[in-house]
PDB file of C-alpha atoms and ligand atoms in Angstrom:
ATOM      1  CA  UNK A   1    -176.535 -15.802 107.103  1.00  0.00           C
ATOM      2  CA  UNK A   2    -176.724 -14.616 103.111  1.00  0.00           C
ATOM      3  CA  UNK A   3    -173.734 -15.496 101.585  1.00  0.00           C
ATOM      4  CA  UNK A   4    -172.521 -13.358  98.367  1.00  0.00           C
ATOM      5  CA  UNK A   5    -169.617 -14.276  96.386  1.00  0.00           C
ATOM      6  CA  UNK A   6    -167.823 -12.342  94.170  1.00  0.00           C
ATOM      7  CA  UNK A   7    -165.510 -12.972  91.540  1.00  0.00           C
ATOM      8  CA  UNK A   8    -163.076 -10.090  92.850  1.00  0.00           C
ATOM      9  CA  UNK A   9    -162.139  -7.738  95.854  1.00  0.00           C
ATOM     10  CA  UNK A  10    -163.242  -4.703  93.704  1.00  0.00           C
ATOM     11  CA  UNK A  11    -165.966  -6.434  92.655  1.00  0.00           C
ATOM     12  CA  UNK A  12    -167.284  -7.206  95.571  1.00  0.00           C
ATOM     13  CA  UNK A  13    -166.700  -3.950  97.057  1.00  0.00           C
ATOM     14  CA  UNK A  14    -168.887  -2.196  94.169  1.00  0.00           C
ATOM     15  CA  UNK A  15    -171.395  -4.561  95.019  1.00  0.00           C
ATOM     16  CA  UNK A  16    -172.304  -3.299  98.543  1.00  0.00           C
ATOM     17  CA  UNK A  17    -171.367   0.309  97.322  1.00  0.00           C
ATOM     18  CA  UNK A  18    -174.121   0.603  94.795  1.00  0.00           C
ATOM     19  CA  UNK A  19    -176.307  -1.793  97.907  1.00  0.00           C
ATOM     20  CA  UNK A  20    -175.262   0.849  99.992  1.00  0.00           C
ATOM     21  CA  UNK A  21    -176.022   3.759  97.861  1.00  0.00           C
ATOM     22  CA  UNK A  22    -180.013   2.708  97.498  1.00  0.00           C
ATOM     23  CA  UNK A  23    -180.442   1.828 100.333  1.00  0.00           C
ATOM     24  CA  UNK A  24    -179.322   5.830 101.270  1.00  0.00           C
ATOM     25  CA  UNK A  25    -181.568   6.604  97.910  1.00  0.00           C
ATOM     26  CA  UNK A  26    -184.268   4.730  99.996  1.00  0.00           C
ATOM     27  CA  UNK A  27    -183.657   6.645 103.462  1.00  0.00           C
ATOM     28  CA  UNK A  28    -182.043   9.657 102.859  1.00  0.00           C
ATOM     29  CA  UNK A  29    -181.111   9.884 106.078  1.00  0.00           C
ATOM     30  CA  UNK A  30    -179.756   6.297 107.058  1.00  0.00           C
ATOM     31  CA  UNK A  31    -177.794   5.170 109.599  1.00  0.00           C
ATOM     32  CA  UNK A  32    -174.402   3.413 109.076  1.00  0.00           C
ATOM     33  CA  UNK A  33    -172.120   2.312 110.968  1.00  0.00           C
ATOM     34  CA  UNK A  34    -168.449   2.071 109.049  1.00  0.00           C
ATOM     35  CA  UNK A  35    -164.510  -0.179 109.611  1.00  0.00           C
ATOM     36  CA  UNK A  36    -161.010   0.731 109.204  1.00  0.00           C
ATOM     37  CA  UNK A  37    -159.018  -1.697 107.914  1.00  0.00           C
ATOM     38  CA  UNK A  38    -157.836  -2.098 104.488  1.00  0.00           C
ATOM     39  CA  UNK A  39    -160.979  -4.614 103.704  1.00  0.00           C
ATOM     40  CA  UNK A  40    -162.869  -1.653 103.245  1.00  0.00           C
ATOM     41  CA  UNK A  41    -160.873   0.858 101.471  1.00  0.00           C
ATOM     42  CA  UNK A  42    -161.741  -0.185  98.118  1.00  0.00           C
ATOM     43  CA  UNK A  43    -165.146   0.217  99.656  1.00  0.00           C
ATOM     44  CA  UNK A  44    -164.356   3.993 100.359  1.00  0.00           C
ATOM     45  CA  UNK A  45    -163.385   4.321  97.034  1.00  0.00           C
ATOM     46  CA  UNK A  46    -166.716   3.363  95.447  1.00  0.00           C
ATOM     47  CA  UNK A  47    -168.649   5.403  97.010  1.00  0.00           C
ATOM     48  CA  UNK A  48    -166.551   7.694  96.230  1.00  0.00           C
ATOM     49  CA  UNK A  49    -166.255   6.903  92.361  1.00  0.00           C
ATOM     50  CA  UNK A  50    -170.205   7.145  93.043  1.00  0.00           C
ATOM     51  CA  UNK A  51    -170.900  10.183  94.741  1.00  0.00           C
ATOM     52  CA  UNK A  52    -168.913  12.380  92.583  1.00  0.00           C
ATOM     53  CA  UNK A  53    -171.254  10.825  89.835  1.00  0.00           C
ATOM     54  CA  UNK A  54    -173.463  12.068  91.317  1.00  0.00           C
ATOM     55  CA  UNK A  55    -175.188   8.604  92.248  1.00  0.00           C
ATOM     56  CA  UNK A  56    -175.690   8.495  96.141  1.00  0.00           C
ATOM     57  CA  UNK A  57    -175.927  12.101  98.422  1.00  0.00           C
ATOM     58  CA  UNK A  58    -174.189  11.487 101.765  1.00  0.00           C
ATOM     59  CA  UNK A  59    -176.001  15.277 103.398  1.00  0.00           C
ATOM     60  CA  UNK A  60    -178.646  13.509 105.552  1.00  0.00           C
ATOM     61  CA  UNK A  61    -176.530  10.499 106.294  1.00  0.00           C
ATOM     62  CA  UNK A  62    -174.756   9.453 109.570  1.00  0.00           C
ATOM     63  CA  UNK A  63    -172.238   7.744 110.597  1.00  0.00           C
ATOM     64  CA  UNK A  64    -170.837   6.062 113.917  1.00  0.00           C
ATOM     65  CA  UNK A  65    -167.154   4.597 112.977  1.00  0.00           C
ATOM     66  CA  UNK A  66    -167.267   0.956 115.002  1.00  0.00           C
ATOM     67  CA  UNK A  67    -163.843   0.825 116.636  1.00  0.00           C
ATOM     68  CA  UNK A  68    -161.083   3.199 117.226  1.00  0.00           C
ATOM     69  CA  UNK A  69    -157.882   3.134 118.586  1.00  0.00           C
ATOM     70  CA  UNK A  70    -156.871   4.138 122.311  1.00  0.00           C
ATOM     71  CA  UNK A  71    -154.923   6.693 123.354  1.00  0.00           C
ATOM     72  CA  UNK A  72    -153.186   8.663 120.410  1.00  0.00           C
ATOM     73  CA  UNK A  73    -153.936  12.655 120.185  1.00  0.00           C
ATOM     74  CA  UNK A  74    -157.166  13.019 118.506  1.00  0.00           C
ATOM     75  CA  UNK A  75    -156.052  13.537 114.229  1.00  0.00           C
ATOM     76  CA  UNK A  76    -153.479  11.720 114.949  1.00  0.00           C
ATOM     77  CA  UNK A  77    -152.396  10.111 111.230  1.00  0.00           C
ATOM     78  CA  UNK A  78    -152.561   6.753 113.116  1.00  0.00           C
ATOM     79  CA  UNK A  79    -156.008   6.705 114.151  1.00  0.00           C
ATOM     80  CA  UNK A  80    -158.913   5.460 112.474  1.00  0.00           C
ATOM     81  CA  UNK A  81    -160.256   9.474 112.640  1.00  0.00           C
ATOM     82  CA  UNK A  82    -157.742  10.189 110.357  1.00  0.00           C
ATOM     83  CA  UNK A  83    -157.914   6.871 107.653  1.00  0.00           C
ATOM     84  CA  UNK A  84    -161.981   7.887 107.239  1.00  0.00           C
ATOM     85  CA  UNK A  85    -160.809  11.299 106.652  1.00  0.00           C
ATOM     86  CA  UNK A  86    -158.477   9.810 104.587  1.00  0.00           C
ATOM     87  CA  UNK A  87    -160.546   7.944 102.658  1.00  0.00           C
ATOM     88  CA  UNK A  88    -164.107   8.932 102.501  1.00  0.00           C
ATOM     89  CA  UNK A  89    -165.264  11.940 104.463  1.00  0.00           C
ATOM     90  CA  UNK A  90    -162.863  14.350 102.806  1.00  0.00           C
ATOM     91  CA  UNK A  91    -164.391  12.939  99.213  1.00  0.00           C
ATOM     92  CA  UNK A  92    -167.771  13.017 100.212  1.00  0.00           C
ATOM     93  CA  UNK A  93    -170.744  15.339 101.560  1.00  0.00           C
ATOM     94  CA  UNK A  94    -171.438  13.723 105.099  1.00  0.00           C
ATOM     95  CA  UNK A  95    -172.078  16.677 107.180  1.00  0.00           C
ATOM     96  CA  UNK A  96    -169.214  16.815 110.483  1.00  0.00           C
ATOM     97  CA  UNK A  97    -171.821  16.836 112.607  1.00  0.00           C
ATOM     98  CA  UNK A  98    -173.021  13.305 112.083  1.00  0.00           C
ATOM     99  CA  UNK A  99    -169.648  12.074 111.769  1.00  0.00           C
ATOM    100  CA  UNK A 100    -168.642   9.900 114.703  1.00  0.00           C
ATOM    101  CA  UNK A 101    -165.925   7.980 115.970  1.00  0.00           C
ATOM    102  CA  UNK A 102    -165.068   6.430 119.534  1.00  0.00           C
ATOM    103  CA  UNK A 103    -163.023   9.597 120.488  1.00  0.00           C
ATOM    104  CA  UNK A 104    -159.644   7.755 121.690  1.00  0.00           C
ATOM    105  CA  UNK A 105    -158.129  10.869 123.536  1.00  0.00           C
ATOM    106  CA  UNK A 106    -159.946  11.121 126.635  1.00  0.00           C
ATOM    107  CA  UNK A 107    -158.672  10.674 129.762  1.00  0.00           C
ATOM    108  CA  UNK A 108    -161.873   8.719 130.915  1.00  0.00           C
ATOM    109  CA  UNK A 109    -162.681   5.915 128.194  1.00  0.00           C
ATOM    110  CA  UNK A 110    -165.919   4.437 129.716  1.00  0.00           C
ATOM    111  CA  UNK A 111    -167.928   8.017 130.356  1.00  0.00           C
ATOM    112  CA  UNK A 112    -166.564   8.123 126.725  1.00  0.00           C
ATOM    113  CA  UNK A 113    -167.881   4.197 125.724  1.00  0.00           C
ATOM    114  CA  UNK A 114    -171.197   5.736 127.336  1.00  0.00           C
ATOM    115  CA  UNK A 115    -171.304   8.323 125.511  1.00  0.00           C
ATOM    116  CA  UNK A 116    -170.984   7.417 122.326  1.00  0.00           C
ATOM    117  CA  UNK A 117    -173.810   3.956 122.990  1.00  0.00           C
ATOM    118  CA  UNK A 118    -175.756   6.936 123.848  1.00  0.00           C
ATOM    119  CA  UNK A 119    -175.248   8.888 120.943  1.00  0.00           C
ATOM    120  CA  UNK A 120    -175.657   5.582 118.815  1.00  0.00           C
ATOM    121  CA  UNK A 121    -179.425   4.899 121.073  1.00  0.00           C
ATOM    122  CA  UNK A 122    -180.075   8.295 120.585  1.00  0.00           C
ATOM    123  CA  UNK A 123    -179.299   8.174 117.006  1.00  0.00           C
ATOM    124  CA  UNK A 124    -182.383   5.560 116.668  1.00  0.00           C
ATOM    125  CA  UNK A 125    -179.721   2.984 116.472  1.00  0.00           C
ATOM    126  CA  UNK A 126    -177.751   1.841 113.320  1.00  0.00           C
ATOM    127  CA  UNK A 127    -179.817   0.971 110.182  1.00  0.00           C
ATOM    128  CA  UNK A 128    -177.028  -0.910 108.775  1.00  0.00           C
ATOM    129  CA  UNK A 129    -173.348  -1.940 109.696  1.00  0.00           C
ATOM    130  CA  UNK A 130    -170.122  -2.882 107.642  1.00  0.00           C
ATOM    131  CA  UNK A 131    -168.063  -5.166 109.203  1.00  0.00           C
ATOM    132  CA  UNK A 132    -164.319  -6.760 108.800  1.00  0.00           C
ATOM    133  CA  UNK A 133    -162.849  -9.305 110.221  1.00  0.00           C
ATOM    134  CA  UNK A 134    -160.122  -9.520 111.211  1.00  0.00           C
ATOM    135  CA  UNK A 135    -157.309 -13.365 111.727  1.00  0.00           C
ATOM    136  CA  UNK A 136    -158.683 -14.444 115.046  1.00  0.00           C
ATOM    137  CA  UNK A 137    -162.582 -13.487 114.418  1.00  0.00           C
ATOM    138  CA  UNK A 138    -162.564 -10.425 115.718  1.00  0.00           C
ATOM    139  CA  UNK A 139    -165.345  -7.838 114.959  1.00  0.00           C
ATOM    140  CA  UNK A 140    -163.997  -4.254 115.914  1.00  0.00           C
ATOM    141  CA  UNK A 141    -161.883  -4.920 118.503  1.00  0.00           C
ATOM    142  CA  UNK A 142    -164.691  -8.317 119.925  1.00  0.00           C
ATOM    143  CA  UNK A 143    -161.318  -9.679 120.454  1.00  0.00           C
ATOM    144  CA  UNK A 144    -162.081 -13.900 121.056  1.00  0.00           C
ATOM    145  CA  UNK A 145    -163.088 -14.656 124.463  1.00  0.00           C
ATOM    146  CA  UNK A 146    -164.577 -16.783 127.601  1.00  0.00           C
ATOM    147  CA  UNK A 147    -167.106 -13.955 127.169  1.00  0.00           C
ATOM    148  CA  UNK A 148    -168.137 -10.618 125.524  1.00  0.00           C
ATOM    149  CA  UNK A 149    -169.064  -6.971 126.387  1.00  0.00           C
ATOM    150  CA  UNK A 150    -172.574  -5.868 124.730  1.00  0.00           C
ATOM    151  CA  UNK A 151    -172.250  -2.240 124.900  1.00  0.00           C
ATOM    152  CA  UNK A 152    -169.290   0.097 123.639  1.00  0.00           C
ATOM    153  CA  UNK A 153    -166.799  -0.411 125.948  1.00  0.00           C
ATOM    154  CA  UNK A 154    -162.572  -0.589 126.112  1.00  0.00           C
ATOM    155  CA  UNK A 155    -161.258  -3.418 124.713  1.00  0.00           C
ATOM    156  CA  UNK A 156    -157.986  -5.054 125.117  1.00  0.00           C
ATOM    157  CA  UNK A 157    -156.254  -5.595 121.889  1.00  0.00           C
ATOM    158  CA  UNK A 158    -154.674  -9.111 121.496  1.00  0.00           C
ATOM    159  CA  UNK A 159    -150.973  -9.033 119.966  1.00  0.00           C
ATOM    160  CA  UNK A 160    -151.768 -10.260 116.798  1.00  0.00           C
ATOM    161  CA  UNK A 161    -154.269  -7.201 116.210  1.00  0.00           C
ATOM    162  CA  UNK A 162    -151.382  -5.371 116.878  1.00  0.00           C
ATOM    163  CA  UNK A 163    -149.437  -6.872 115.203  1.00  0.00           C
ATOM    164  CA  UNK A 164    -151.862  -6.511 111.793  1.00  0.00           C
ATOM    165  CA  UNK A 165    -152.801  -2.662 113.069  1.00  0.00           C
ATOM    166  CA  UNK A 166    -148.872  -2.306 112.783  1.00  0.00           C
ATOM    167  CA  UNK A 167    -148.688  -0.067 109.192  1.00  0.00           C
ATOM    168  CA  UNK A 168    -149.770   2.976 110.267  1.00  0.00           C
ATOM    169  CA  UNK A 169    -146.554   2.611 113.075  1.00  0.00           C
ATOM    170  CA  UNK A 170    -144.191   2.160 110.142  1.00  0.00           C
ATOM    171  CA  UNK A 171    -144.114  -1.499 110.717  1.00  0.00           C
ATOM    172  CA  UNK A 172    -143.773  -1.663 114.154  1.00  0.00           C
ATOM    173  CA  UNK A 173    -146.405  -3.491 116.675  1.00  0.00           C
ATOM    174  CA  UNK A 174    -144.945  -2.279 120.504  1.00  0.00           C
ATOM    175  CA  UNK A 175    -146.179   0.663 119.375  1.00  0.00           C
ATOM    176  CA  UNK A 176    -149.831   0.195 118.198  1.00  0.00           C
ATOM    177  CA  UNK A 177    -152.064   1.382 121.603  1.00  0.00           C
ATOM    178  CA  UNK A 178    -153.093  -1.591 123.684  1.00  0.00           C
ATOM    179  CA  UNK A 179    -156.356  -0.684 124.052  1.00  0.00           C
ATOM    180  CA  UNK A 180    -159.312   0.045 121.662  1.00  0.00           C
ATOM    181  CA  UNK A 181    -162.961   1.430 122.340  1.00  0.00           C
ATOM    182  CA  UNK A 182    -165.637  -0.921 120.469  1.00  0.00           C
ATOM    183  CA  UNK A 183    -169.117  -1.135 119.208  1.00  0.00           C
ATOM    184  CA  UNK A 184    -170.083  -4.074 121.539  1.00  0.00           C
ATOM    185  CA  UNK A 185    -171.481  -7.260 120.023  1.00  0.00           C
ATOM    186  CA  UNK A 186    -175.297  -6.397 121.979  1.00  0.00           C
ATOM    187  CA  UNK A 187    -174.488  -2.779 119.621  1.00  0.00           C
ATOM    188  CA  UNK A 188    -173.846  -4.732 116.658  1.00  0.00           C
ATOM    189  CA  UNK A 189    -176.237  -6.794 116.466  1.00  0.00           C
ATOM    190  CA  UNK A 190    -178.880  -4.389 117.720  1.00  0.00           C
ATOM    191  CA  UNK A 191    -177.982  -2.994 114.192  1.00  0.00           C
ATOM    192  CA  UNK A 192    -181.480  -3.602 111.844  1.00  0.00           C
ATOM    193  CA  UNK A 193    -178.509  -5.006 109.315  1.00  0.00           C
ATOM    194  CA  UNK A 194    -175.280  -6.693 109.041  1.00  0.00           C
ATOM    195  CA  UNK A 195    -172.479  -6.755 106.478  1.00  0.00           C
ATOM    196  CA  UNK A 196    -169.743  -8.840 107.220  1.00  0.00           C
ATOM    197  CA  UNK A 197    -167.303  -8.141 104.175  1.00  0.00           C
ATOM    198  CA  UNK A 198    -163.638 -10.257 103.903  1.00  0.00           C
ATOM    199  CA  UNK A 199    -161.095 -10.846 100.801  1.00  0.00           C
ATOM    200  CA  UNK A 200    -158.696 -12.501 100.056  1.00  0.00           C
ATOM    201  CA  UNK A 201    -157.222 -15.845 101.177  1.00  0.00           C
ATOM    202  CA  UNK A 202    -155.961 -14.960 104.652  1.00  0.00           C
ATOM    203  CA  UNK A 203    -159.312 -14.562 105.506  1.00  0.00           C
ATOM    204  CA  UNK A 204    -160.669 -18.071 104.140  1.00  0.00           C
ATOM    205  CA  UNK A 205    -160.380 -20.067 107.531  1.00  0.00           C
ATOM    206  CA  UNK A 206    -161.706 -17.705 109.219  1.00  0.00           C
ATOM    207  CA  UNK A 207    -164.755 -16.357 107.313  1.00  0.00           C
ATOM    208  CA  UNK A 208    -165.865 -20.355 107.514  1.00  0.00           C
ATOM    209  CA  UNK A 209    -165.181 -20.724 111.173  1.00  0.00           C
ATOM    210  CA  UNK A 210    -167.340 -17.878 111.905  1.00  0.00           C
ATOM    211  CA  UNK A 211    -170.698 -18.686 109.517  1.00  0.00           C
ATOM    212  CA  UNK A 212    -170.140 -22.730 109.201  1.00  0.00           C
ATOM    213  CA  UNK A 213    -168.687 -23.118 112.959  1.00  0.00           C
ATOM    214  CA  UNK A 214    -170.390 -23.249 115.801  1.00  0.00           C
ATOM    215  CA  UNK A 215    -172.064 -19.998 117.841  1.00  0.00           C
ATOM    216  CA  UNK A 216    -168.957 -19.182 120.318  1.00  0.00           C
ATOM    217  CA  UNK A 217    -167.483 -16.226 121.893  1.00  0.00           C
ATOM    218  CA  UNK A 218    -164.307 -17.708 121.138  1.00  0.00           C
ATOM    219  CA  UNK A 219    -165.150 -16.483 117.084  1.00  0.00           C
ATOM    220  CA  UNK A 220    -166.783 -14.031 117.881  1.00  0.00           C
ATOM    221  CA  UNK A 221    -167.650 -12.598 114.173  1.00  0.00           C
ATOM    222  CA  UNK A 222    -170.058 -16.301 114.921  1.00  0.00           C
ATOM    223  CA  UNK A 223    -172.743 -14.492 116.884  1.00  0.00           C
ATOM    224  CA  UNK A 224    -173.561 -12.653 113.749  1.00  0.00           C
ATOM    225  CA  UNK A 225    -175.521 -16.290 112.329  1.00  0.00           C
ATOM    226  CA  UNK A 226    -177.918 -14.847 115.604  1.00  0.00           C
ATOM    227  CA  UNK A 227    -178.923 -11.578 113.029  1.00  0.00           C
ATOM    228  CA  UNK A 228    -181.802 -12.059 111.048  1.00  0.00           C
ATOM    229  CA  UNK A 229    -181.443  -9.701 108.299  1.00  0.00           C
ATOM    230  CA  UNK A 230    -177.077 -10.314 108.457  1.00  0.00           C
ATOM    231  CA  UNK A 231    -175.005 -11.229 104.761  1.00  0.00           C
ATOM    232  CA  UNK A 232    -171.943 -11.405 103.988  1.00  0.00           C
ATOM    233  CA  UNK A 233    -170.520 -10.170 101.400  1.00  0.00           C
ATOM    234  CA  UNK A 234    -167.306 -11.870 100.250  1.00  0.00           C
ATOM    235  CA  UNK A 235    -164.595 -12.916  97.141  1.00  0.00           C
ATOM    236  CA  UNK A 236    -163.952 -16.031  95.634  1.00  0.00           C
ATOM    237  CA  UNK A 237    -160.572 -16.266  98.206  1.00  0.00           C
ATOM    238  CA  UNK A 238    -162.256 -15.384 100.928  1.00  0.00           C
ATOM    239  CA  UNK A 239    -164.995 -18.466 100.641  1.00  0.00           C
ATOM    240  CA  UNK A 240    -162.946 -20.726  99.218  1.00  0.00           C
ATOM    241  CA  UNK A 241    -163.236 -22.441 101.904  1.00  0.00           C
ATOM    242  CA  UNK A 242    -166.759 -22.878 102.486  1.00  0.00           C
ATOM    243  CA  UNK A 243    -168.318 -26.024 102.700  1.00  0.00           C
ATOM    244  CA  UNK A 244    -171.695 -24.521 100.540  1.00  0.00           C
TER     245      UNK A 244
HETATM  246  C1  LIG B 301    -158.313  -4.453 113.398  1.00  0.00           C
HETATM  247  C2  LIG B 301    -159.869  -3.578 112.869  1.00  0.00           C
HETATM  248  C3  LIG B 301    -161.220  -3.992 112.354  1.00  0.00           C
HETATM  249  C4  LIG B 301    -161.310  -5.013 111.576  1.00  0.00           C
HETATM  250  C5  LIG B 301    -160.253  -5.718 111.134  1.00  0.00           C
HETATM  251  C6  LIG B 301    -160.000  -6.312 109.931  1.00  0.00           C
HETATM  252  O1  LIG B 301    -158.037  -4.831 114.139  1.00  0.00           O
HETATM  253  N1  LIG B 301    -160.091  -3.921 114.586  1.00  0.00           N
HETATM  254  O2  LIG B 301    -162.294  -2.967 112.681  1.00  0.00           O
HETATM  255  O3  LIG B 301    -162.443  -4.960 110.402  1.00  0.00           O
HETATM  256  O4  LIG B 301    -159.175  -5.731 112.239  1.00  0.00           O
HETATM  257  O5  LIG B 301    -159.049  -5.419 109.259  1.00  0.00           O
HETATM  258  P1  LIG B 301    -158.173  -5.643 107.777  1.00  0.00           P
HETATM  259  O6  LIG B 301    -159.748  -5.607 106.891  1.00  0.00           O
HETATM  260  O7  LIG B 301    -157.512  -4.821 107.687  1.00  0.00           O
HETATM  261  O8  LIG B 301    -157.834  -6.941 107.546  1.00  0.00           O
END
């Protein structure tokens, strides 16, 4: 895995925004996988700035979000869909028909997972997928386990993951849904490029395990080491425990 370390989280976000803007300039119909979470907020801010400065045009771009919480009504403020609208979609010229999230409000979530996976395949697969990392090594909602799932699927969230997602639920983790829909490890590993974005000392330990530790389903992000075109974009704090 290629590792790029920046002095600050802002510098890391701007580097990645420039790299995504460059990829879109080269390939205007780029298919982009994007995460929710605190980590990518700076990236989305930097992309919006570049869009306003006419340095990036999203008109032909397709977005597939990596994951979504289940059981909330569509458009609920705590959904990842609402998060993406607030931080990115409403500020740039992405076309609505080409912005996709798994629909966590469906009665048949397994069918929704299959539909989502097929939609990614029909779009030609992901060109670039940007991922955050959970403190336990999860990517999307692929939680540490004895085995992982390849395709988009229903995932049961670990209690720690529900705690990490509690903010939009007035800080009460018991209100956080128990399940999410997420791209699977195969969906992610089939992307032509994978970017792992992490910032802050709180991620340093898991970043080291993901990048330098053994490849194991107990640290789902460690599977990204298998990808031929994976890059970790880190700030100095998140890179603080790397040996190399
Ligand atoms: C969440 C999400 C992931 C996200 C990760 C890290 O639970 N399911 O998509 O990348 O955890 O979140 P954060 O960036 O807020 O640390």
